[in-house]
Short mmCIF file of C-alpha atoms in Angstrom, two decimals:
data_model
loop_
_atom_site.label_atom_id
_atom_site.label_comp_id
_atom_site.label_asym_id
_atom_site.label_seq_id
_atom_site.Cartn_x
_atom_site.Cartn_y
_atom_site.Cartn_z
CA ALA A 853 -275.95 33.00 43.25
CA GLN A 854 -274.17 32.24 46.60
CA SER A 855 -272.18 34.12 48.83
CA VAL A 856 -270.28 34.03 51.92
CA THR A 857 -270.26 36.45 54.73
CA GLN A 858 -266.90 37.03 57.73
CA LEU A 859 -267.51 38.70 59.88
CA GLY A 860 -264.54 40.50 61.14
CA SER A 861 -261.26 40.62 59.02
CA HIS A 862 -259.21 40.42 62.06
CA VAL A 863 -259.97 38.69 64.54
CA SER A 864 -257.22 38.87 68.07
CA VAL A 865 -256.81 35.91 70.92
CA SER A 866 -254.59 34.75 73.00
CA GLU A 867 -252.75 31.67 73.28
CA GLY A 868 -254.43 29.22 74.64
CA ALA A 869 -257.43 31.18 74.26
CA LEU A 870 -260.41 30.47 72.33
CA VAL A 871 -260.43 30.74 68.66
CA LEU A 872 -264.27 31.60 66.72
CA LEU A 873 -264.21 32.22 63.15
CA ARG A 874 -267.57 33.46 62.18
CA CYS A 875 -269.09 32.47 58.57
CA ASN A 876 -272.60 33.00 57.51
CA TYR A 877 -273.55 31.56 53.79
CA SER A 878 -276.09 32.53 51.03
CA SER A 879 -277.34 29.57 48.95
CA SER A 880 -280.57 28.45 47.03
CA VAL A 881 -278.99 24.80 46.97
CA PRO A 882 -277.58 22.87 49.52
CA PRO A 883 -274.74 23.84 50.23
CA TYR A 884 -270.94 22.55 49.99
CA LEU A 885 -268.97 24.56 52.91
CA PHE A 886 -264.75 24.96 52.76
CA TRP A 887 -262.94 26.48 55.70
CA TYR A 888 -259.34 27.51 53.76
CA VAL A 889 -256.04 28.65 55.30
CA GLN A 890 -253.42 30.48 54.01
CA TYR A 891 -250.46 30.99 55.86
CA PRO A 892 -248.26 33.88 55.14
CA ASN A 893 -246.41 33.83 51.38
CA GLN A 894 -248.60 30.19 50.62
CA GLY A 895 -251.38 28.24 49.06
CA LEU A 896 -255.12 27.87 50.58
CA GLN A 897 -254.58 24.34 52.96
CA LEU A 898 -257.93 22.46 53.31
CA LEU A 899 -259.09 23.23 57.01
CA LEU A 900 -262.16 21.33 56.74
CA LYS A 901 -265.68 20.96 54.45
CA TYR A 902 -269.40 19.73 55.24
CA THR A 903 -270.56 17.88 51.94
CA THR A 904 -273.63 16.00 53.71
CA GLY A 905 -274.64 14.06 57.14
CA ALA A 906 -273.09 14.78 60.21
CA THR A 907 -273.29 18.32 60.84
CA LEU A 908 -270.74 18.82 63.73
CA VAL A 909 -267.27 18.31 61.02
CA LYS A 910 -263.42 18.06 62.59
CA GLY A 911 -260.89 18.96 60.67
CA ILE A 912 -256.43 19.11 60.47
CA ASN A 913 -254.85 21.23 63.74
CA GLY A 914 -257.89 20.04 66.08
CA PHE A 915 -260.17 22.99 64.11
CA GLU A 916 -263.90 21.90 63.88
CA ALA A 917 -267.00 23.29 62.57
CA GLU A 918 -270.93 23.60 62.59
CA PHE A 919 -273.84 23.46 59.57
CA LYS A 920 -276.74 25.51 61.22
CA LYS A 921 -278.72 25.61 58.07
CA SER A 922 -281.62 27.52 60.63
CA GLU A 923 -278.68 29.90 60.35
CA THR A 924 -277.17 29.22 57.43
CA SER A 925 -273.52 29.91 59.00
CA PHE A 926 -270.11 27.65 59.48
CA HIS A 927 -268.69 28.55 62.25
CA LEU A 928 -265.02 27.84 62.62
CA THR A 929 -263.70 26.72 66.11
CA LYS A 930 -261.18 25.88 67.98
CA PRO A 931 -261.07 25.10 72.18
CA SER A 932 -257.35 26.52 72.38
CA ALA A 933 -255.12 28.54 70.54
CA HIS A 934 -251.38 27.79 69.29
CA MET A 935 -248.99 30.75 68.16
CA SER A 936 -249.25 28.86 64.62
CA ASP A 937 -252.73 28.73 64.35
CA ALA A 938 -251.70 32.67 62.57
CA ALA A 939 -253.12 33.26 59.79
CA GLU A 940 -255.93 34.27 56.40
CA TYR A 941 -258.81 31.99 57.10
CA PHE A 942 -261.73 32.15 54.05
CA CYS A 943 -264.73 30.41 53.83
CA ALA A 944 -265.88 29.00 51.46
CA VAL A 945 -269.33 27.75 49.48
CA SER A 946 -270.26 25.21 46.06
CA GLY A 947 -273.07 23.28 45.51
CA GLY A 948 -275.90 23.00 42.60
CA THR A 949 -275.71 21.60 39.45
CA GLY A 950 -272.79 21.62 36.78
CA PHE A 951 -269.15 22.00 37.45
CA GLN A 952 -267.50 23.09 41.06
CA LYS A 953 -266.82 26.28 41.86
CA LEU A 954 -265.96 27.60 44.78
CA VAL A 955 -267.44 31.02 46.21
CA PHE A 956 -264.69 32.21 49.36
CA GLY A 957 -265.74 34.90 51.35
CA THR A 958 -263.60 37.71 52.56
CA GLY A 959 -261.53 36.30 54.53
CA THR A 960 -260.41 36.64 57.99
CA ARG A 961 -257.02 37.34 59.68
CA LEU A 962 -256.30 35.91 63.08
CA LEU A 963 -253.40 37.13 64.89
CA VAL A 964 -252.80 34.86 68.49
CA SER A 965 -250.35 36.91 71.17
CA PRO A 966 -248.37 35.28 73.70
CA ASP B 1186 -244.14 15.45 45.58
CA THR B 1187 -245.96 18.44 44.97
CA ALA B 1188 -249.58 18.11 44.21
CA VAL B 1189 -250.28 21.78 42.19
CA SER B 1190 -247.05 23.62 41.42
CA GLN B 1191 -247.20 26.51 39.19
CA THR B 1192 -244.51 29.11 37.92
CA PRO B 1193 -242.92 31.12 38.50
CA LYS B 1194 -243.95 32.23 42.14
CA TYR B 1195 -242.30 35.70 41.61
CA LEU B 1196 -242.96 37.43 37.97
CA VAL B 1197 -242.55 41.54 38.32
CA THR B 1198 -242.54 42.83 34.97
CA GLN B 1199 -243.26 46.47 32.84
CA MET B 1200 -246.77 47.86 32.05
CA GLY B 1201 -248.42 46.53 28.25
CA ASN B 1202 -245.54 43.29 28.65
CA ASP B 1203 -246.83 39.42 27.95
CA LYS B 1204 -246.00 36.98 30.44
CA SER B 1205 -247.03 33.48 31.51
CA ILE B 1206 -247.44 31.02 33.89
CA LYS B 1207 -248.05 28.01 34.11
CA CYS B 1208 -249.33 25.22 36.10
CA GLU B 1209 -249.07 21.10 36.03
CA GLN B 1210 -250.88 18.85 38.56
CA ASN B 1211 -250.20 15.41 39.52
CA LEU B 1212 -253.14 13.76 41.85
CA GLY B 1213 -255.07 12.71 39.00
CA HIS B 1214 -258.12 15.41 38.39
CA ASP B 1215 -260.06 16.12 35.38
CA THR B 1216 -260.91 19.85 36.50
CA MET B 1217 -257.98 22.29 36.73
CA TYR B 1218 -258.70 26.17 37.96
CA TRP B 1219 -256.87 30.02 38.06
CA TYR B 1220 -258.51 32.16 40.70
CA LYS B 1221 -257.09 35.31 41.39
CA GLN B 1222 -255.85 37.03 45.05
CA ASP B 1223 -256.16 40.80 44.81
CA SER B 1224 -253.98 43.60 47.32
CA LYS B 1225 -257.54 43.34 49.13
CA LYS B 1226 -256.87 38.84 49.78
CA PHE B 1227 -260.31 38.39 47.79
CA LEU B 1228 -260.24 35.02 45.77
CA LYS B 1229 -262.71 35.37 42.64
CA ILE B 1230 -262.59 32.36 40.14
CA MET B 1231 -260.97 33.34 37.07
CA PHE B 1232 -261.34 30.46 35.08
CA SER B 1233 -262.33 26.47 34.95
CA TYR B 1234 -260.79 23.40 32.49
CA ASN B 1235 -262.88 19.75 33.05
CA ASN B 1236 -260.89 16.74 30.83
CA LYS B 1237 -258.82 20.16 28.12
CA GLU B 1238 -262.35 22.33 27.46
CA LEU B 1239 -263.55 25.10 29.56
CA ILE B 1240 -265.82 25.34 31.61
CA ILE B 1241 -265.92 28.44 33.66
CA ASN B 1242 -265.17 31.66 32.41
CA GLU B 1243 -265.94 34.67 34.85
CA THR B 1244 -265.87 38.25 33.68
CA VAL B 1245 -262.38 38.60 32.93
CA PRO B 1246 -260.85 41.04 30.18
CA ASN B 1247 -259.57 39.14 27.56
CA ARG B 1248 -256.34 39.74 27.64
CA PHE B 1249 -255.98 36.66 30.48
CA SER B 1250 -255.87 33.43 28.34
CA PRO B 1251 -255.76 30.25 29.17
CA LYS B 1252 -254.48 26.92 28.24
CA SER B 1253 -254.70 23.58 28.96
CA PRO B 1254 -252.92 21.21 26.42
CA ASP B 1255 -253.74 18.22 28.83
CA LYS B 1256 -255.55 17.53 31.79
CA ALA B 1257 -252.95 17.73 34.32
CA HIS B 1258 -251.66 21.37 33.31
CA LEU B 1259 -253.50 24.86 32.55
CA ASN B 1260 -251.06 27.37 31.60
CA LEU B 1261 -252.98 31.77 32.06
CA HIS B 1262 -251.05 33.83 29.52
CA ILE B 1263 -251.83 37.29 29.87
CA ASN B 1264 -251.31 39.81 26.82
CA SER B 1265 -250.83 43.76 27.34
CA LEU B 1266 -250.06 43.72 31.11
CA GLU B 1267 -251.64 46.67 32.90
CA LEU B 1268 -250.94 47.94 37.20
CA GLY B 1269 -254.44 46.71 38.25
CA ASP B 1270 -253.08 42.91 36.62
CA SER B 1271 -251.03 42.89 40.13
CA ALA B 1272 -252.16 39.96 42.19
CA VAL B 1273 -251.41 36.96 42.99
CA TYR B 1274 -252.88 34.01 40.77
CA PHE B 1275 -253.66 31.29 42.35
CA CYS B 1276 -254.23 27.19 39.93
CA ALA B 1277 -256.42 24.85 41.53
CA SER B 1278 -257.02 21.36 40.76
CA SER B 1279 -260.30 18.88 42.18
CA GLN B 1280 -262.33 15.64 40.27
CA GLY B 1281 -264.29 18.36 39.58
CA PHE B 1282 -267.79 17.32 41.34
CA GLN B 1283 -270.37 19.22 44.42
CA GLY B 1284 -268.47 18.61 47.75
CA ASP B 1285 -264.61 17.58 46.45
CA THR B 1286 -261.18 18.96 47.99
CA ILE B 1287 -260.08 21.56 45.57
CA TYR B 1288 -256.18 21.36 46.12
CA PHE B 1289 -253.68 24.98 45.34
CA GLY B 1290 -250.78 25.84 44.23
CA GLU B 1291 -248.30 27.71 46.14
CA GLY B 1292 -249.73 30.85 43.88
CA SER B 1293 -247.90 33.12 41.21
CA TRP B 1294 -247.34 36.82 42.71
CA LEU B 1295 -247.61 38.50 39.14
CA THR B 1296 -246.74 42.93 40.14
CA VAL B 1297 -246.26 45.09 37.16
CA VAL B 1298 -244.76 48.35 37.02
#
């Protein structure tokens, strides 16, 4: 079975500060890893994903994440937070044979203050 | 054009009623999903269909019945609604292969009173 742990249900940063959202996964097979963002009262939008190849993955809106197999981590970062980044962020994992099934973490609410 | 669209967006209904949520995708994907997001924002898969065939059926009460008339549509029917069914239900689609991007609809906010 696969699982995802997101440390910190809430993360607060100031505008312009570094954003770091943590995600650790558990998987007995090579994982595929995803970060999704959910703005209030909206659906989920893909920020970025890791499948194979380069372990540093760049996504939309200036976000990036690095797959570290030894640490079973896929932390999300952005060098400089913007007010519009305030949202809920979800890390998810899939993998193995058979049809795809995303397993989500519990989410992290990012708060950005002026 | 909206890629994954679901209706209604908001639904308030009484306990014991039966309701349906409809979903359509215009991405040409073979696989569609229903996910449930509870009041704590936790997202969990309920069902998945590939080319109209049920392929994933998580531990969901049999009051929930998905139906896929064709691969572009996946509807969710809920019988005898209970207070605990109050949640946001997301429809999604993808090609179904491991690592594919899953595209989500805007969600349907169901409140049972």
